[in-house]
């Protein structure tokens, strides 16, 4: 399989997961939508593909770095929960993303 085919497959896998999660959420099944979004399908597929293409050490390095994104993600989700009722969706979305990126910057500074 050439590189273009591989990346097209990766794109379809990711898009399918997002589409499925959105479908569930639009049907009023928010718990299942949240589970589909956070189910380790994308990271699981990434683990498999990294292992197949780069070996075990590459996969372990990826997994270790992935953990650093958990605290910023929690800040992002909490900001969405608290912000939407007070500010509305779009201002909260922008603010939450700014917080997320800011927290990643903070984590990056702490890792040095």
PDB file of C-alpha atoms in Angstrom:
ATOM      1  CA  UNK A   1       0.000   0.000   0.000  1.00  0.00           C
ATOM      2  CA  UNK A   2       1.499   3.368  -0.975  1.00  0.00           C
ATOM      3  CA  UNK A   3       1.620   6.390   1.334  1.00  0.00           C
ATOM      4  CA  UNK A   4      -1.319   8.171  -0.297  1.00  0.00           C
ATOM      5  CA  UNK A   5      -3.526   5.099   0.136  1.00  0.00           C
ATOM      6  CA  UNK A   6      -2.489   4.710   3.764  1.00  0.00           C
ATOM      7  CA  UNK A   7      -3.312   8.313   4.607  1.00  0.00           C
ATOM      8  CA  UNK A   8      -6.627   8.127   2.754  1.00  0.00           C
ATOM      9  CA  UNK A   9      -7.499   5.080   4.877  1.00  0.00           C
ATOM     10  CA  UNK A  10      -6.497   6.921   8.068  1.00  0.00           C
ATOM     11  CA  UNK A  11      -8.686   9.862   7.040  1.00  0.00           C
ATOM     12  CA  UNK A  12     -11.684   7.598   6.389  1.00  0.00           C
ATOM     13  CA  UNK A  13     -11.262   5.830   9.738  1.00  0.00           C
ATOM     14  CA  UNK A  14     -11.136   9.102  11.673  1.00  0.00           C
ATOM     15  CA  UNK A  15     -14.036  10.611   9.726  1.00  0.00           C
ATOM     16  CA  UNK A  16     -16.148   7.511  10.310  1.00  0.00           C
ATOM     17  CA  UNK A  17     -15.666   7.745  14.064  1.00  0.00           C
ATOM     18  CA  UNK A  18     -16.587  11.444  14.119  1.00  0.00           C
ATOM     19  CA  UNK A  19     -19.633  10.812  11.918  1.00  0.00           C
ATOM     20  CA  UNK A  20     -20.832   7.930  14.088  1.00  0.00           C
ATOM     21  CA  UNK A  21     -20.427   9.958  17.269  1.00  0.00           C
ATOM     22  CA  UNK A  22     -22.275  12.930  15.755  1.00  0.00           C
ATOM     23  CA  UNK A  23     -25.088  10.664  14.577  1.00  0.00           C
ATOM     24  CA  UNK A  24     -25.522   9.192  18.059  1.00  0.00           C
ATOM     25  CA  UNK A  25     -25.514  12.641  19.659  1.00  0.00           C
ATOM     26  CA  UNK A  26     -28.093  13.986  17.203  1.00  0.00           C
ATOM     27  CA  UNK A  27     -30.359  11.053  18.090  1.00  0.00           C
ATOM     28  CA  UNK A  28     -30.348  12.122  21.755  1.00  0.00           C
ATOM     29  CA  UNK A  29     -27.930   9.391  22.805  1.00  0.00           C
ATOM     30  CA  UNK A  30     -25.340  11.699  24.344  1.00  0.00           C
ATOM     31  CA  UNK A  31     -23.828   9.030  26.599  1.00  0.00           C
ATOM     32  CA  UNK A  32     -23.212   6.708  23.645  1.00  0.00           C
ATOM     33  CA  UNK A  33     -21.922   9.623  21.554  1.00  0.00           C
ATOM     34  CA  UNK A  34     -19.463  10.543  24.302  1.00  0.00           C
ATOM     35  CA  UNK A  35     -18.386   6.929  24.618  1.00  0.00           C
ATOM     36  CA  UNK A  36     -17.889   6.645  20.847  1.00  0.00           C
ATOM     37  CA  UNK A  37     -15.830   9.852  20.840  1.00  0.00           C
ATOM     38  CA  UNK A  38     -13.595   8.828  23.707  1.00  0.00           C
ATOM     39  CA  UNK A  39     -13.433   5.122  22.947  1.00  0.00           C
ATOM     40  CA  UNK A  40      -9.800   4.451  22.181  1.00  0.00           C
ATOM     41  CA  UNK A  41     -10.531   3.618  18.557  1.00  0.00           C
ATOM     42  CA  UNK A  42      -8.399   6.400  17.118  1.00  0.00           C
ATOM     43  CA  UNK A  43      -5.565   5.867  19.595  1.00  0.00           C
ATOM     44  CA  UNK A  44      -5.936   2.097  19.221  1.00  0.00           C
ATOM     45  CA  UNK A  45      -5.645   2.301  15.450  1.00  0.00           C
ATOM     46  CA  UNK A  46      -2.734   4.720  15.880  1.00  0.00           C
ATOM     47  CA  UNK A  47      -1.018   2.258  18.228  1.00  0.00           C
ATOM     48  CA  UNK A  48      -1.428  -0.524  15.668  1.00  0.00           C
ATOM     49  CA  UNK A  49      -0.195   1.589  12.774  1.00  0.00           C
ATOM     50  CA  UNK A  50       2.732   3.015  14.733  1.00  0.00           C
ATOM     51  CA  UNK A  51       3.744  -0.444  15.853  1.00  0.00           C
ATOM     52  CA  UNK A  52       3.482  -1.795  12.308  1.00  0.00           C
ATOM     53  CA  UNK A  53       5.483   1.093  10.859  1.00  0.00           C
ATOM     54  CA  UNK A  54       7.873   2.034  13.669  1.00  0.00           C
ATOM     55  CA  UNK A  55       8.037  -0.775  16.214  1.00  0.00           C
ATOM     56  CA  UNK A  56       7.468  -1.013  19.928  1.00  0.00           C
ATOM     57  CA  UNK A  57       9.646   1.859  21.115  1.00  0.00           C
ATOM     58  CA  UNK A  58       7.885   4.317  18.790  1.00  0.00           C
ATOM     59  CA  UNK A  59       4.526   3.139  20.099  1.00  0.00           C
ATOM     60  CA  UNK A  60       5.596   3.456  23.737  1.00  0.00           C
ATOM     61  CA  UNK A  61       6.994   6.952  23.138  1.00  0.00           C
ATOM     62  CA  UNK A  62       3.686   7.985  21.545  1.00  0.00           C
ATOM     63  CA  UNK A  63       1.696   6.539  24.478  1.00  0.00           C
ATOM     64  CA  UNK A  64       3.861   8.358  27.034  1.00  0.00           C
ATOM     65  CA  UNK A  65       3.449  11.686  25.218  1.00  0.00           C
ATOM     66  CA  UNK A  66      -0.285  11.126  24.876  1.00  0.00           C
ATOM     67  CA  UNK A  67      -0.650  11.227  28.662  1.00  0.00           C
ATOM     68  CA  UNK A  68       0.540  14.851  28.737  1.00  0.00           C
ATOM     69  CA  UNK A  69      -2.583  15.888  26.828  1.00  0.00           C
ATOM     70  CA  UNK A  70      -5.020  14.512  29.429  1.00  0.00           C
ATOM     71  CA  UNK A  71      -4.914  17.518  31.834  1.00  0.00           C
ATOM     72  CA  UNK A  72      -5.423  20.098  29.021  1.00  0.00           C
ATOM     73  CA  UNK A  73      -8.289  17.994  27.656  1.00  0.00           C
ATOM     74  CA  UNK A  74      -9.962  17.930  31.083  1.00  0.00           C
ATOM     75  CA  UNK A  75      -9.656  21.736  31.301  1.00  0.00           C
ATOM     76  CA  UNK A  76     -11.167  21.997  27.790  1.00  0.00           C
ATOM     77  CA  UNK A  77     -14.154  19.777  28.625  1.00  0.00           C
ATOM     78  CA  UNK A  78     -14.811  21.492  31.979  1.00  0.00           C
ATOM     79  CA  UNK A  79     -14.686  24.904  30.294  1.00  0.00           C
ATOM     80  CA  UNK A  80     -17.272  23.703  27.762  1.00  0.00           C
ATOM     81  CA  UNK A  81     -19.547  22.389  30.521  1.00  0.00           C
ATOM     82  CA  UNK A  82     -19.347  25.586  32.550  1.00  0.00           C
ATOM     83  CA  UNK A  83     -19.214  28.052  29.668  1.00  0.00           C
ATOM     84  CA  UNK A  84     -22.042  27.043  27.347  1.00  0.00           C
ATOM     85  CA  UNK A  85     -24.869  27.867  29.786  1.00  0.00           C
ATOM     86  CA  UNK A  86     -23.258  31.233  30.651  1.00  0.00           C
ATOM     87  CA  UNK A  87     -21.734  32.437  27.360  1.00  0.00           C
ATOM     88  CA  UNK A  88     -23.317  30.351  24.603  1.00  0.00           C
ATOM     89  CA  UNK A  89     -21.707  27.787  22.360  1.00  0.00           C
ATOM     90  CA  UNK A  90     -19.369  29.717  20.033  1.00  0.00           C
ATOM     91  CA  UNK A  91     -17.715  32.018  22.591  1.00  0.00           C
ATOM     92  CA  UNK A  92     -17.229  29.004  24.853  1.00  0.00           C
ATOM     93  CA  UNK A  93     -15.828  26.896  22.031  1.00  0.00           C
ATOM     94  CA  UNK A  94     -13.266  29.556  21.148  1.00  0.00           C
ATOM     95  CA  UNK A  95     -12.378  30.181  24.797  1.00  0.00           C
ATOM     96  CA  UNK A  96     -12.103  26.469  25.545  1.00  0.00           C
ATOM     97  CA  UNK A  97      -9.776  25.910  22.605  1.00  0.00           C
ATOM     98  CA  UNK A  98      -7.626  28.846  23.710  1.00  0.00           C
ATOM     99  CA  UNK A  99      -7.474  27.327  27.209  1.00  0.00           C
ATOM    100  CA  UNK A 100      -6.598  23.929  25.750  1.00  0.00           C
ATOM    101  CA  UNK A 101      -3.757  25.309  23.645  1.00  0.00           C
ATOM    102  CA  UNK A 102      -2.573  27.444  26.579  1.00  0.00           C
ATOM    103  CA  UNK A 103      -2.525  24.403  28.852  1.00  0.00           C
ATOM    104  CA  UNK A 104      -0.541  22.466  26.247  1.00  0.00           C
ATOM    105  CA  UNK A 105       1.960  25.341  26.172  1.00  0.00           C
ATOM    106  CA  UNK A 106       2.169  25.197  29.961  1.00  0.00           C
ATOM    107  CA  UNK A 107       2.712  21.438  29.911  1.00  0.00           C
ATOM    108  CA  UNK A 108       5.388  21.862  27.244  1.00  0.00           C
ATOM    109  CA  UNK A 109       7.184  24.463  29.406  1.00  0.00           C
ATOM    110  CA  UNK A 110       7.008  22.159  32.433  1.00  0.00           C
ATOM    111  CA  UNK A 111       8.544  19.302  30.436  1.00  0.00           C
ATOM    112  CA  UNK A 112      11.700  21.255  29.636  1.00  0.00           C
TER     113      UNK A 112
END
